[in-house]
PDB file of C-alpha atoms in Angstrom:
ATOM      1  CA  MET A   1      14.100  -1.597  -0.574  1.00  0.00           C
ATOM      2  CA  SER A   2      14.901  -2.954   2.835  1.00  0.00           C
ATOM      3  CA  ASP A   3      18.159  -4.617   3.754  1.00  0.00           C
ATOM      4  CA  VAL A   4      18.374  -8.215   2.663  1.00  0.00           C
ATOM      5  CA  LYS A   5      19.728 -10.762   5.139  1.00  0.00           C
ATOM      6  CA  TYR A   6      20.912 -14.308   4.487  1.00  0.00           C
ATOM      7  CA  SER A   7      20.897 -17.592   6.407  1.00  0.00           C
ATOM      8  CA  GLN A   8      23.471 -20.385   6.464  1.00  0.00           C
ATOM      9  CA  GLU A   9      20.804 -22.571   4.819  1.00  0.00           C
ATOM     10  CA  HIS A  10      20.967 -20.296   1.739  1.00  0.00           C
ATOM     11  CA  GLU A  11      17.734 -18.385   2.238  1.00  0.00           C
ATOM     12  CA  TRP A  12      17.364 -14.662   1.721  1.00  0.00           C
ATOM     13  CA  ILE A  13      15.134 -12.550   3.934  1.00  0.00           C
ATOM     14  CA  SER A  14      13.817  -9.095   3.040  1.00  0.00           C
ATOM     15  CA  VAL A  15      11.988  -7.308   5.851  1.00  0.00           C
ATOM     16  CA  ASP A  16       9.328  -4.630   5.478  1.00  0.00           C
ATOM     17  CA  GLY A  17       7.989  -3.559   8.879  1.00  0.00           C
ATOM     18  CA  ASP A  18       7.168  -6.779  10.737  1.00  0.00           C
ATOM     19  CA  VAL A  19       6.784  -8.938   7.609  1.00  0.00           C
ATOM     20  CA  ALA A  20       9.689 -10.884   6.116  1.00  0.00           C
ATOM     21  CA  THR A  21       9.704 -12.182   2.543  1.00  0.00           C
ATOM     22  CA  ILE A  22      11.736 -15.391   2.272  1.00  0.00           C
ATOM     23  CA  GLY A  23      13.197 -17.263  -0.671  1.00  0.00           C
ATOM     24  CA  ILE A  24      16.276 -19.233  -1.635  1.00  0.00           C
ATOM     25  CA  THR A  25      19.445 -17.582  -2.876  1.00  0.00           C
ATOM     26  CA  GLN A  26      20.834 -17.663  -6.393  1.00  0.00           C
ATOM     27  CA  HIS A  27      23.550 -19.996  -5.063  1.00  0.00           C
ATOM     28  CA  ALA A  28      20.948 -22.445  -3.699  1.00  0.00           C
ATOM     29  CA  ALA A  29      18.953 -22.360  -6.943  1.00  0.00           C
ATOM     30  CA  GLU A  30      22.102 -23.117  -8.951  1.00  0.00           C
ATOM     31  CA  GLN A  31      23.002 -26.017  -6.647  1.00  0.00           C
ATOM     32  CA  LEU A  32      19.514 -27.517  -6.937  1.00  0.00           C
ATOM     33  CA  GLY A  33      19.218 -27.222 -10.702  1.00  0.00           C
ATOM     34  CA  ASP A  34      15.886 -26.938 -12.505  1.00  0.00           C
ATOM     35  CA  LEU A  35      12.997 -27.097 -10.052  1.00  0.00           C
ATOM     36  CA  VAL A  36      10.070 -29.301 -11.016  1.00  0.00           C
ATOM     37  CA  PHE A  37       7.951 -29.025  -7.846  1.00  0.00           C
ATOM     38  CA  VAL A  38       7.447 -26.581  -4.971  1.00  0.00           C
ATOM     39  CA  GLU A  39       5.336 -27.314  -1.886  1.00  0.00           C
ATOM     40  CA  LEU A  40       4.425 -24.215   0.102  1.00  0.00           C
ATOM     41  CA  PRO A  41       3.181 -23.989   3.699  1.00  0.00           C
ATOM     42  CA  ALA A  42      -0.403 -23.253   4.693  1.00  0.00           C
ATOM     43  CA  ILE A  43      -1.306 -19.652   5.454  1.00  0.00           C
ATOM     44  CA  GLY A  44      -1.557 -19.317   9.226  1.00  0.00           C
ATOM     45  CA  LYS A  45       1.127 -21.944   9.903  1.00  0.00           C
ATOM     46  CA  THR A  46       3.475 -20.907  12.707  1.00  0.00           C
ATOM     47  CA  VAL A  47       7.162 -21.686  12.274  1.00  0.00           C
ATOM     48  CA  ALA A  48      10.306 -21.369  14.372  1.00  0.00           C
ATOM     49  CA  PRO A  49      13.892 -21.133  13.107  1.00  0.00           C
ATOM     50  CA  GLY A  50      14.923 -24.466  11.611  1.00  0.00           C
ATOM     51  CA  ASP A  51      11.350 -25.662  11.004  1.00  0.00           C
ATOM     52  CA  GLU A  52      10.507 -26.913   7.521  1.00  0.00           C
ATOM     53  CA  ALA A  53       8.797 -24.056   5.695  1.00  0.00           C
ATOM     54  CA  ALA A  54       8.626 -25.425   2.141  1.00  0.00           C
ATOM     55  CA  VAL A  55       9.811 -28.341   0.025  1.00  0.00           C
ATOM     56  CA  VAL A  56      11.446 -28.115  -3.384  1.00  0.00           C
ATOM     57  CA  GLU A  57      12.187 -30.879  -5.860  1.00  0.00           C
ATOM     58  CA  SER A  58      14.557 -30.502  -8.762  1.00  0.00           C
ATOM     59  CA  VAL A  59      15.821 -32.811 -11.442  1.00  0.00           C
ATOM     60  CA  LYS A  60      18.787 -33.432  -9.097  1.00  0.00           C
ATOM     61  CA  ALA A  61      17.299 -33.669  -5.593  1.00  0.00           C
ATOM     62  CA  ALA A  62      14.522 -32.921  -3.139  1.00  0.00           C
ATOM     63  CA  SER A  63      15.290 -30.411  -0.422  1.00  0.00           C
ATOM     64  CA  GLU A  64      13.601 -28.581   2.407  1.00  0.00           C
ATOM     65  CA  VAL A  65      13.497 -24.821   2.763  1.00  0.00           C
ATOM     66  CA  TYR A  66      13.844 -24.015   6.453  1.00  0.00           C
ATOM     67  CA  ALA A  67      12.368 -21.067   8.296  1.00  0.00           C
ATOM     68  CA  PRO A  68      15.211 -18.692   9.182  1.00  0.00           C
ATOM     69  CA  LEU A  69      12.967 -16.781  11.609  1.00  0.00           C
ATOM     70  CA  SER A  70       9.932 -17.440  13.775  1.00  0.00           C
ATOM     71  CA  GLY A  71       6.539 -16.149  12.816  1.00  0.00           C
ATOM     72  CA  GLU A  72       3.236 -16.854  11.127  1.00  0.00           C
ATOM     73  CA  VAL A  73       2.896 -17.487   7.396  1.00  0.00           C
ATOM     74  CA  VAL A  74       0.750 -14.639   6.063  1.00  0.00           C
ATOM     75  CA  GLU A  75       1.246 -15.113   2.317  1.00  0.00           C
ATOM     76  CA  VAL A  76       2.700 -17.676  -0.086  1.00  0.00           C
ATOM     77  CA  ASN A  77       3.798 -17.292  -3.694  1.00  0.00           C
ATOM     78  CA  SER A  78       1.179 -19.634  -5.157  1.00  0.00           C
ATOM     79  CA  VAL A  79       2.492 -18.955  -8.685  1.00  0.00           C
ATOM     80  CA  LEU A  80       5.354 -21.350  -7.840  1.00  0.00           C
ATOM     81  CA  GLU A  81       2.993 -24.308  -7.517  1.00  0.00           C
ATOM     82  CA  GLY A  82       2.194 -24.072 -11.226  1.00  0.00           C
ATOM     83  CA  GLU A  83       5.494 -22.557 -12.338  1.00  0.00           C
ATOM     84  CA  PRO A  84       8.316 -23.879 -10.113  1.00  0.00           C
ATOM     85  CA  GLY A  85      10.828 -22.698 -12.723  1.00  0.00           C
ATOM     86  CA  LYS A  86      10.210 -19.105 -11.534  1.00  0.00           C
ATOM     87  CA  VAL A  87      12.565 -19.946  -8.661  1.00  0.00           C
ATOM     88  CA  ASN A  88      15.366 -20.692 -11.144  1.00  0.00           C
ATOM     89  CA  GLU A  89      14.584 -17.612 -13.244  1.00  0.00           C
ATOM     90  CA  ALA A  90      14.520 -15.120 -10.360  1.00  0.00           C
ATOM     91  CA  PRO A  91      15.275 -16.807  -7.016  1.00  0.00           C
ATOM     92  CA  GLU A  92      15.872 -13.491  -5.267  1.00  0.00           C
ATOM     93  CA  GLY A  93      12.904 -11.770  -6.904  1.00  0.00           C
ATOM     94  CA  GLU A  94       9.697 -13.249  -8.372  1.00  0.00           C
ATOM     95  CA  GLY A  95      10.736 -16.689  -7.112  1.00  0.00           C
ATOM     96  CA  TRP A  96      10.130 -15.833  -3.430  1.00  0.00           C
ATOM     97  CA  PHE A  97       8.420 -18.539  -1.349  1.00  0.00           C
ATOM     98  CA  LEU A  98       6.549 -17.044   1.586  1.00  0.00           C
ATOM     99  CA  LYS A  99       5.963 -14.066   3.821  1.00  0.00           C
ATOM    100  CA  LEU A 100       6.155 -14.335   7.603  1.00  0.00           C
ATOM    101  CA  LYS A 101       4.728 -11.980  10.196  1.00  0.00           C
ATOM    102  CA  LEU A 102       7.702 -11.911  12.548  1.00  0.00           C
ATOM    103  CA  SER A 103       7.235 -12.883  16.171  1.00  0.00           C
ATOM    104  CA  SER A 104      10.847 -12.132  17.219  1.00  0.00           C
ATOM    105  CA  PRO A 105      12.411  -9.412  15.037  1.00  0.00           C
ATOM    106  CA  SER A 106      15.606  -9.649  17.124  1.00  0.00           C
ATOM    107  CA  GLU A 107      16.293 -12.982  15.352  1.00  0.00           C
ATOM    108  CA  LEU A 108      17.354 -10.893  12.341  1.00  0.00           C
ATOM    109  CA  ASP A 109      20.529 -10.018  14.255  1.00  0.00           C
ATOM    110  CA  GLY A 110      21.739 -13.602  13.818  1.00  0.00           C
ATOM    111  CA  LEU A 111      21.576 -13.456  10.014  1.00  0.00           C
ATOM    112  CA  MET A 112      24.284 -12.408   7.557  1.00  0.00           C
ATOM    113  CA  ASP A 113      24.473  -9.352   5.340  1.00  0.00           C
ATOM    114  CA  ALA A 114      25.357  -9.738   1.647  1.00  0.00           C
ATOM    115  CA  ALA A 115      29.142  -9.480   2.182  1.00  0.00           C
ATOM    116  CA  ALA A 116      29.122 -12.051   5.000  1.00  0.00           C
ATOM    117  CA  TYR A 117      26.951 -14.408   2.931  1.00  0.00           C
ATOM    118  CA  LYS A 118      29.281 -14.143  -0.069  1.00  0.00           C
ATOM    119  CA  ALA A 119      32.249 -14.967   2.187  1.00  0.00           C
ATOM    120  CA  PHE A 120      30.277 -17.901   3.653  1.00  0.00           C
ATOM    121  CA  VAL A 121      29.522 -19.304   0.178  1.00  0.00           C
ATOM    122  CA  ASP A 122      33.119 -18.817  -0.978  1.00  0.00           C
ATOM    123  CA  GLU A 123      34.309 -20.687   2.122  1.00  0.00           C
ATOM    124  CA  GLN A 124      31.970 -23.620   1.345  1.00  0.00           C
ATOM    125  CA  GLU A 125      33.295 -24.094  -2.181  1.00  0.00           C
TER     126      GLU A 125
END
């Protein structure tokens, strides 16, 4: 398993070669509550850091999932469109959102490791 990185927007990023799998963290899933809808990007869409990559709606709120890295969407977890609850069940596993072919792998350097992310979350609370 590759190293997992985290963004300040509560996304996790797992990189394998030049492809990054992206989802929301357990913390984000808990904050959102039960998801009732997930909108995923089109395959082939190009995103830059901070661009909207997906939309989630829960019983509490609607929220955007932002791209933590730049690249091209090469795969989406289409299971989520029919079963958005998968995100709540396993946000850092089967509840992943999309895979990006990275255009600037050096952007990973700006992300947090697990310890830094935990400290970031603790600081927010």
